[in-house]
Short mmCIF file of C-alpha atoms in Angstrom, two decimals:
data_model
loop_
_atom_site.label_atom_id
_atom_site.label_comp_id
_atom_site.label_asym_id
_atom_site.label_seq_id
_atom_site.Cartn_x
_atom_site.Cartn_y
_atom_site.Cartn_z
CA MET I 40 -19.46 3.96 5.27
CA SER I 41 -16.16 3.86 4.83
CA LEU I 42 -15.79 1.16 1.81
CA ARG I 43 -12.34 -1.23 1.36
CA CYS I 44 -11.84 -4.16 -1.50
CA GLY I 45 -8.56 -5.86 -1.30
CA ILE I 46 -7.23 -6.51 -4.20
CA VAL I 47 -5.78 -9.95 -3.79
CA GLY I 48 -4.21 -12.62 -6.92
CA LEU I 49 -1.19 -14.20 -7.81
CA PRO I 50 1.94 -12.34 -8.68
CA ASN I 51 2.07 -9.94 -11.80
CA VAL I 52 -1.09 -10.86 -12.48
CA GLY I 53 -1.57 -6.70 -12.49
CA LYS I 54 -3.07 -6.06 -9.63
CA SER I 55 0.20 -3.12 -9.02
CA THR I 56 -0.88 -1.25 -12.21
CA LEU I 57 -4.60 -1.55 -11.59
CA PHE I 58 -4.17 -0.02 -8.62
CA ASN I 59 -2.16 3.02 -9.69
CA ALA I 60 -4.95 3.53 -12.87
CA LEU I 61 -7.70 3.64 -9.10
CA SER I 62 -5.82 6.01 -6.78
CA ASN I 63 -2.75 7.86 -8.48
CA ALA I 64 -0.82 7.11 -6.24
CA GLY I 65 2.42 4.97 -7.50
CA ALA I 66 2.26 1.62 -5.99
CA GLU I 67 5.29 -0.22 -7.00
CA SER I 68 5.07 -1.85 -10.13
CA ALA I 69 7.45 -4.65 -11.52
CA ASN I 70 8.07 -7.64 -14.03
CA PHE I 71 9.16 -9.91 -10.58
CA PRO I 72 6.92 -11.95 -7.82
CA PHE I 73 6.48 -10.14 -4.41
CA CYS I 74 7.04 -6.60 -5.70
CA THR I 75 4.64 -5.40 -3.10
CA ILE I 76 5.49 -6.32 -0.33
CA ASP I 77 3.17 -4.04 2.51
CA PRO I 78 -0.30 -3.22 1.11
CA ASN I 79 -1.27 0.16 -0.38
CA VAL I 80 -4.01 2.17 0.20
CA GLY I 81 -5.86 4.66 -2.26
CA GLN I 82 -8.86 6.86 -0.98
CA VAL I 83 -10.65 6.19 -5.11
CA ALA I 84 -13.74 9.04 -6.03
CA VAL I 85 -17.14 6.55 -7.19
CA PRO I 86 -17.68 8.53 -10.44
CA ASP I 87 -21.04 9.49 -10.69
CA LEU I 88 -22.63 11.49 -13.84
CA ARG I 89 -26.14 11.94 -11.71
CA LEU I 90 -24.08 14.34 -9.15
CA LEU I 91 -21.93 16.48 -11.64
CA ASN I 92 -25.51 17.58 -13.27
CA LEU I 93 -26.68 18.18 -10.38
CA ALA I 94 -24.10 20.26 -9.37
CA GLU I 95 -24.53 21.59 -12.53
CA LEU I 96 -28.33 21.99 -12.17
CA ALA I 97 -28.30 23.36 -8.20
CA GLN I 98 -24.91 25.57 -9.65
CA SER I 99 -23.59 23.63 -5.91
CA ALA I 100 -20.28 26.01 -5.44
CA SER I 101 -18.68 22.34 -4.53
CA VAL I 102 -18.57 18.45 -5.73
CA VAL I 103 -18.66 16.14 -3.62
CA PRO I 104 -18.04 11.82 -4.50
CA THR I 105 -18.51 9.25 -2.14
CA SER I 106 -15.52 6.96 -2.65
CA ILE I 107 -14.45 3.90 -1.56
CA GLU I 108 -10.96 2.80 -0.12
CA PHE I 109 -8.59 -0.06 -2.16
CA VAL I 110 -5.61 -1.74 -1.06
CA ASP I 111 -2.94 -2.75 -2.54
CA ILE I 112 -2.40 -6.71 -1.24
CA ALA I 113 0.59 -8.34 -2.03
CA GLY I 114 0.50 -11.84 -4.75
CA LEU I 115 -0.43 -14.36 -2.67
CA VAL I 116 1.19 -17.60 -3.61
CA LYS I 117 0.56 -21.56 -3.37
CA GLY I 118 1.56 -22.18 0.49
CA ALA I 119 0.63 -18.47 1.65
CA ALA I 120 -1.45 -20.51 5.33
CA GLU I 121 1.93 -22.05 5.99
CA GLY I 122 4.17 -18.33 5.57
CA LYS I 123 4.78 -19.28 1.76
CA GLY I 124 6.18 -15.88 0.41
CA LYS I 125 5.07 -14.43 3.34
CA GLY I 126 1.91 -15.50 3.12
CA ASN I 127 0.70 -15.07 7.27
CA ALA I 128 1.23 -10.91 6.44
CA PHE I 129 -0.64 -10.67 2.93
CA LEU I 130 -3.39 -13.38 4.43
CA SER I 131 -3.76 -11.17 7.56
CA HIS I 132 -4.67 -7.71 4.94
CA ILE I 133 -7.19 -9.59 3.39
CA ARG I 134 -9.25 -10.40 6.20
CA GLU I 135 -9.78 -6.25 7.17
CA VAL I 136 -11.87 -5.99 3.45
CA ASP I 137 -15.37 -5.91 2.58
CA LEU I 138 -15.10 -7.60 -0.48
CA ILE I 139 -11.82 -9.16 -2.25
CA LEU I 140 -11.37 -7.90 -6.03
CA HIS I 141 -9.59 -11.27 -7.12
CA VAL I 142 -7.38 -9.69 -10.36
CA VAL I 143 -7.19 -13.38 -13.32
CA ARG I 144 -4.51 -12.73 -15.66
CA CYS I 145 -6.47 -13.83 -18.84
CA PHE I 146 -3.97 -12.54 -22.02
CA GLU I 147 -0.54 -14.25 -23.02
CA ASP I 148 2.83 -12.69 -23.33
CA ASP I 149 5.81 -14.52 -22.88
CA ASP I 150 7.99 -11.19 -22.40
CA ILE I 151 6.33 -11.39 -18.18
CA ILE I 152 6.75 -14.33 -15.95
CA HIS I 153 4.16 -16.21 -14.92
CA VAL I 154 4.52 -17.71 -10.72
CA GLU I 155 3.64 -21.41 -12.70
CA GLY I 156 4.50 -21.09 -16.42
CA ASP I 157 1.63 -20.85 -17.85
CA VAL I 158 -1.40 -18.96 -17.94
CA ASP I 159 -4.27 -21.49 -16.32
CA PRO I 160 -7.40 -18.61 -15.34
CA GLU I 161 -9.02 -22.11 -13.19
CA ARG I 162 -5.60 -23.36 -11.47
CA ASP I 163 -4.90 -19.93 -10.66
CA ILE I 164 -7.91 -18.87 -8.77
CA ALA I 165 -8.89 -22.24 -6.85
CA ILE I 166 -4.48 -21.70 -5.63
CA ILE I 167 -6.01 -18.19 -4.40
CA GLU I 168 -9.36 -19.81 -3.26
CA SER I 169 -7.54 -22.65 -1.61
CA GLU I 170 -4.35 -20.15 0.80
CA LEU I 171 -8.05 -18.57 2.41
CA ILE I 172 -10.20 -21.63 2.93
CA LEU I 173 -6.36 -22.75 5.21
CA LYS I 174 -6.43 -19.94 6.55
CA ASP I 175 -9.74 -20.13 7.86
CA LEU I 176 -9.37 -23.75 8.77
CA GLU I 177 -7.16 -23.21 11.29
CA SER I 178 -8.63 -20.44 12.66
CA VAL I 179 -11.29 -22.88 12.79
CA GLU I 180 -9.82 -25.65 14.57
CA LYS I 181 -8.80 -22.86 17.76
CA ARG I 182 -12.42 -22.49 17.50
CA VAL I 183 -12.95 -25.84 18.19
CA SER I 184 -10.34 -26.96 20.34
CA ASN I 185 -11.68 -24.39 22.81
CA LEU I 186 -15.12 -24.77 22.67
CA HIS I 187 -14.89 -28.25 23.23
CA LYS I 188 -13.01 -27.51 26.20
CA GLN I 189 -15.81 -25.62 27.30
CA ALA I 190 -18.60 -27.88 26.28
CA LYS I 191 -17.12 -30.39 28.80
CA SER I 192 -18.47 -29.22 32.01
CA GLY I 193 -21.99 -30.45 29.94
CA ASP I 194 -23.00 -26.05 29.15
CA LYS I 195 -25.62 -27.02 26.37
CA THR I 196 -25.15 -23.16 24.82
CA PHE I 197 -21.61 -24.43 24.35
CA LYS I 198 -21.87 -28.09 22.79
CA ALA I 199 -24.08 -26.25 20.06
CA GLN I 200 -21.43 -23.72 19.45
CA PHE I 201 -18.78 -27.03 19.63
CA GLU I 202 -21.36 -28.38 17.33
CA VAL I 203 -21.74 -25.56 14.82
CA VAL I 204 -17.65 -24.69 14.60
CA ASP I 205 -16.98 -28.32 14.33
CA ARG I 206 -19.18 -28.96 10.79
CA LEU I 207 -17.80 -25.62 9.41
CA ARG I 208 -14.55 -27.33 9.83
CA GLU I 209 -15.64 -31.00 8.08
CA HIS I 210 -16.99 -28.72 5.35
CA LEU I 211 -13.01 -26.17 4.91
CA GLU I 212 -11.25 -29.45 5.45
CA ASN I 213 -12.85 -30.41 2.09
CA GLY I 214 -12.17 -27.95 -0.20
CA ASN I 215 -15.30 -25.93 0.18
CA THR I 216 -15.83 -21.86 1.17
CA ALA I 217 -16.96 -20.46 4.13
CA ARG I 218 -19.52 -18.61 1.93
CA ASN I 219 -21.09 -22.28 0.71
CA PHE I 220 -21.44 -22.89 4.70
CA GLU I 221 -25.21 -23.28 5.61
CA ALA I 222 -25.71 -22.24 8.44
CA THR I 223 -28.63 -19.72 10.50
CA ASP I 224 -28.05 -16.51 11.58
CA ASP I 225 -27.86 -17.10 15.06
CA GLN I 226 -25.35 -19.72 14.29
CA LYS I 227 -22.59 -17.50 12.16
CA LEU I 228 -22.47 -15.20 14.91
CA VAL I 229 -20.38 -18.31 16.73
CA TYR I 230 -17.59 -17.97 14.10
CA ARG I 231 -18.47 -14.60 12.61
CA ASP I 232 -15.76 -12.36 15.33
CA LEU I 233 -12.62 -15.20 13.55
CA PHE I 234 -13.75 -12.59 10.14
CA LEU I 235 -13.27 -15.46 7.55
CA LEU I 236 -11.67 -15.18 4.97
CA SER I 237 -13.51 -17.71 2.41
CA GLU I 238 -16.34 -16.18 3.94
CA LYS I 239 -16.05 -12.69 1.92
CA PRO I 240 -17.44 -11.93 -1.50
CA VAL I 241 -15.89 -11.77 -4.37
CA LEU I 242 -15.74 -9.36 -7.74
CA TYR I 243 -13.71 -11.10 -10.93
CA ALA I 244 -11.32 -8.64 -12.51
CA CYS I 245 -10.00 -10.11 -15.84
CA ASN I 246 -6.79 -8.43 -17.12
CA VAL I 247 -7.08 -8.58 -20.90
CA GLY I 248 -5.46 -7.68 -24.11
CA GLU I 249 -4.68 -4.35 -25.53
CA ASN I 250 -7.29 -6.46 -28.17
CA ASP I 251 -9.68 -8.07 -26.22
CA LEU I 252 -11.46 -5.61 -24.30
CA GLU I 253 -13.75 -5.72 -26.73
CA SER I 254 -14.90 -9.53 -27.20
CA GLY I 255 -13.22 -11.23 -24.68
CA THR I 256 -11.41 -14.06 -24.41
CA LYS I 257 -11.72 -17.85 -23.54
CA LEU I 258 -9.55 -17.47 -20.79
CA VAL I 259 -11.85 -15.30 -19.81
CA GLU I 260 -14.81 -17.15 -20.18
CA VAL I 261 -13.28 -20.20 -17.30
CA VAL I 262 -13.24 -17.67 -14.77
CA LYS I 263 -16.75 -16.57 -15.30
CA LYS I 264 -17.78 -20.44 -15.41
CA VAL I 265 -15.97 -20.21 -11.99
CA ALA I 266 -17.36 -17.03 -10.95
CA SER I 267 -21.08 -18.53 -11.70
CA ILE I 268 -20.97 -20.87 -9.04
CA PHE I 269 -21.75 -17.85 -5.92
CA GLY I 270 -22.93 -15.94 -8.83
CA ASP I 271 -20.60 -13.68 -8.86
CA GLU I 272 -19.46 -10.70 -11.12
CA VAL I 273 -17.06 -10.47 -13.57
CA VAL I 274 -15.61 -7.55 -15.04
CA MET I 275 -12.95 -7.12 -18.43
CA PHE I 276 -9.90 -4.58 -18.64
CA CYS I 277 -6.71 -3.74 -19.55
CA ALA I 278 -3.99 -3.33 -17.01
CA LYS I 279 -2.12 -1.13 -18.81
CA ILE I 280 -4.68 1.09 -20.60
CA GLU I 281 -5.73 1.46 -17.24
CA ALA I 282 -2.39 3.69 -16.70
CA GLU I 283 -2.87 5.33 -20.04
CA ILE I 284 -6.23 6.08 -19.55
CA ALA I 285 -5.27 7.35 -15.68
CA GLU I 286 -3.03 9.53 -17.40
CA LEU I 287 -4.94 11.57 -19.94
CA GLU I 288 -7.80 14.93 -19.11
CA ASP I 289 -11.59 13.83 -19.25
CA GLU I 290 -12.26 15.31 -23.11
CA GLU I 291 -9.12 12.85 -24.13
CA LYS I 292 -9.70 10.07 -21.98
CA GLU I 293 -13.92 9.93 -23.82
CA MET I 294 -12.09 9.82 -27.52
CA PHE I 295 -8.96 7.02 -26.24
CA LEU I 296 -11.89 4.97 -24.88
CA GLU I 297 -14.00 5.72 -28.71
CA GLU I 298 -11.19 4.71 -30.85
CA LEU I 299 -11.11 1.19 -28.00
CA GLY I 300 -15.33 0.23 -29.04
CA VAL I 301 -15.18 0.89 -25.27
CA SER I 302 -18.01 2.90 -23.73
CA SER I 303 -16.03 3.46 -20.00
CA ALA I 304 -13.05 2.55 -18.21
CA GLY I 305 -12.44 -0.40 -16.28
CA ILE I 306 -11.91 0.98 -12.56
CA ASP I 307 -15.39 2.67 -13.41
CA ARG I 308 -16.96 -0.80 -13.94
CA LEU I 309 -15.16 -1.95 -11.21
CA ILE I 310 -16.11 0.35 -8.72
CA HIS I 311 -20.74 0.23 -10.38
CA ALA I 312 -19.48 -3.74 -9.99
CA ALA I 313 -17.81 -3.82 -5.93
CA TYR I 314 -20.42 -1.21 -4.66
CA ALA I 315 -23.37 -4.03 -6.99
CA GLU I 316 -21.43 -6.83 -5.08
CA LEU I 317 -21.84 -5.20 -1.42
CA GLY I 318 -25.34 -4.01 -1.76
CA LEU I 319 -24.89 -0.76 -1.63
CA ILE I 320 -26.13 2.54 -3.11
CA THR I 321 -25.90 6.37 -2.94
CA TYR I 322 -28.94 9.07 -2.06
CA PHE I 323 -27.61 12.63 -3.08
CA THR I 324 -27.71 16.25 -0.65
CA VAL I 325 -28.24 18.95 -3.29
CA GLY I 326 -27.45 23.11 -1.93
CA PRO I 327 -25.84 25.88 -4.02
CA LYS I 328 -22.91 24.99 -1.37
CA GLU I 329 -22.02 21.76 -2.16
CA ALA I 330 -23.61 18.68 -4.53
CA ARG I 331 -22.55 16.18 -2.70
CA ALA I 332 -23.16 12.13 -3.13
CA TRP I 333 -23.59 9.20 -0.18
CA THR I 334 -22.95 5.22 0.24
CA ILE I 335 -25.93 3.36 2.46
CA LYS I 336 -26.28 -0.16 2.12
CA LYS I 337 -29.56 -1.24 -0.26
CA GLY I 338 -32.71 -1.45 2.65
CA THR I 339 -31.90 0.95 4.05
CA LYS I 340 -34.62 3.64 5.72
CA ALA I 341 -34.82 7.93 6.21
CA PRO I 342 -33.09 8.42 10.02
CA GLN I 343 -30.42 4.94 9.13
CA ALA I 344 -29.64 7.44 6.22
CA ALA I 345 -29.42 10.47 7.96
CA GLY I 346 -27.45 9.50 10.39
CA VAL I 347 -24.02 8.62 7.30
CA ILE I 348 -24.61 12.40 7.42
CA HIS I 349 -23.76 13.15 11.61
CA THR I 350 -25.30 10.76 14.21
CA ASP I 351 -27.59 13.77 14.46
CA PHE I 352 -29.68 14.07 11.58
CA GLU I 353 -31.12 10.14 12.68
CA ARG I 354 -31.25 11.21 16.27
CA GLY I 355 -33.65 13.74 15.61
CA PHE I 356 -35.24 12.80 12.25
CA ILE I 357 -38.26 14.89 11.48
CA ARG I 358 -38.75 13.85 7.95
CA ALA I 359 -37.24 13.34 3.92
CA GLU I 360 -37.90 15.82 1.65
CA THR I 361 -37.51 13.16 -1.59
CA ILE I 362 -37.33 14.09 -4.93
CA ALA I 363 -36.30 11.27 -7.18
CA TYR I 364 -33.32 12.43 -9.59
CA ASN I 365 -34.96 11.42 -12.59
CA ASP I 366 -38.10 14.21 -11.63
CA TYR I 367 -34.51 16.26 -10.47
CA ASP I 368 -33.15 16.33 -13.78
CA LYS I 369 -36.00 16.54 -16.23
CA LEU I 370 -38.12 19.27 -13.50
CA LYS I 371 -34.00 21.02 -13.29
CA THR I 372 -34.60 22.74 -9.39
CA GLU I 373 -35.79 22.13 -6.81
CA LYS I 374 -38.45 24.94 -6.02
CA ALA I 375 -40.17 23.37 -9.77
CA ALA I 376 -40.12 19.61 -8.43
CA LYS I 377 -41.88 21.41 -5.43
CA GLU I 378 -44.72 23.04 -7.33
CA ALA I 379 -45.69 19.87 -9.90
CA GLY I 380 -45.67 17.44 -6.60
CA LYS I 381 -42.12 15.64 -7.24
CA MET I 382 -41.04 16.75 -4.11
CA ARG I 383 -42.74 14.55 -0.92
CA GLN I 384 -42.31 14.33 2.98
CA GLU I 385 -41.68 11.23 3.88
CA GLY I 386 -41.44 9.90 7.59
CA LYS I 387 -39.52 7.14 9.40
CA GLU I 388 -39.81 4.30 7.60
CA TYR I 389 -38.99 4.72 3.95
CA VAL I 390 -36.60 3.16 2.43
CA VAL I 391 -34.66 4.87 0.74
CA VAL I 392 -33.71 4.63 -2.99
CA ASP I 393 -30.44 5.42 -5.23
CA GLY I 394 -30.85 8.43 -6.37
CA ASP I 395 -33.00 9.68 -4.51
CA VAL I 396 -32.65 13.74 -3.27
CA LEU I 397 -32.68 14.09 -0.13
CA LEU I 398 -32.76 16.84 2.97
CA PHE I 399 -33.98 16.47 6.13
CA ARG I 400 -35.68 17.78 8.57
CA PHE I 401 -34.84 16.82 12.32
CA ASN I 402 -35.07 18.49 16.12
CA VAL I 403 -31.25 19.17 17.87
#
C-alpha cells in the first residue's frame, strides 16, 4: 500500500526542515518564501520496534519495514487559489496525497520571517483552509454547470446529481470544508472523481521552540482547539531539533531524547499519528530469510491482506496461520507458539489485527 502525506503550510513554518529530518533527502530549506517550488518526495521507513524484535527472535537475515511517502509542498499564501505564489501548481500537488500534514508555526522568533508579519496559528490555519475550499469551489462550480445542462433533458439521474453538487457548491461558498458536507455514500460518488482538497484528512504538526517540547505552549492549545472540530490529531515537534536528531546514530539519538525529556522523536510520533488518522495497521511475515512489515487498512480480511504481498496469494487463499505478536514475543519461536496452542488457523472471514504474525497458505 502506497501512502502519501503532503506537508503543507504557510512559507517559513518549518516544512522543508521537517521533510529533511524525515527523509534525509536534502530538500532545500532557507529563510525566505517559496524556497521550495517543485515538490520534494521522500520514502520514509516506519519505525516499529516489534519488527526488530521479531527479526531478532527468528534470526532473520534481513529486515524490511513498511514505508510512508512524504511530499514537501511549497508554502501556500493568501490568494493561492487564484494563482498567487504559483498557488495553482502547489494546490494541484495536494490533490495527489492521501493525508494533509499541516505544519503550523507555534514559536516566536524575530529572526525568522513570518509571511503574515506575526505568529497567529488560528489565522494561519484559516488561510490554508480557505485556499483549499476556494480551489474546491472552482472544481465544483464547473461540475454544477455541466450537470445543470444535462439535467435540462429531464433525466432524473442528472437532476439528482445536480441537486447534490449544487448543495455542495453552496456549502463551500459559505466557507465550509467538504469534510463536513452531509451526503450519503452514494451521493458522494457524484463528486468523488474531483478529489476535493478540503475533504482530505488532516494531521496538525505544531513546530515549537526547543524549550517547549515537553510542556507545549498557548499557541499549541489554539491549534488543538481548531483540530478538535473534526477530531484531528495534533503532534508537537521542533524542526530544529529533528534536523539534529536525523544526523545522530541510534545510541546517540536515545541519549539526546532522554536529555530533552521526551520518549520519542517528533517524526516517529508524526508517522504513527498519520497511520492512525488513515485507519492503517501493520501485520508481519517472519522467517529465517526475512522479517517484513506490511500495511493494510483496519478491518481488512485475511485474503485481501495476503493480496498486499501478491495477487496470487489472494486468488488462491486457503488459510492464514496466525500468531498474535504478544504471544510470539512471549514464547520466542513459531514452534513454541504452535505447541502452546497460540497458532490459529484462520479462514477467509478473519479480520487481521494489528501486530498479527501471518503465514499464508494458498493454491497456485
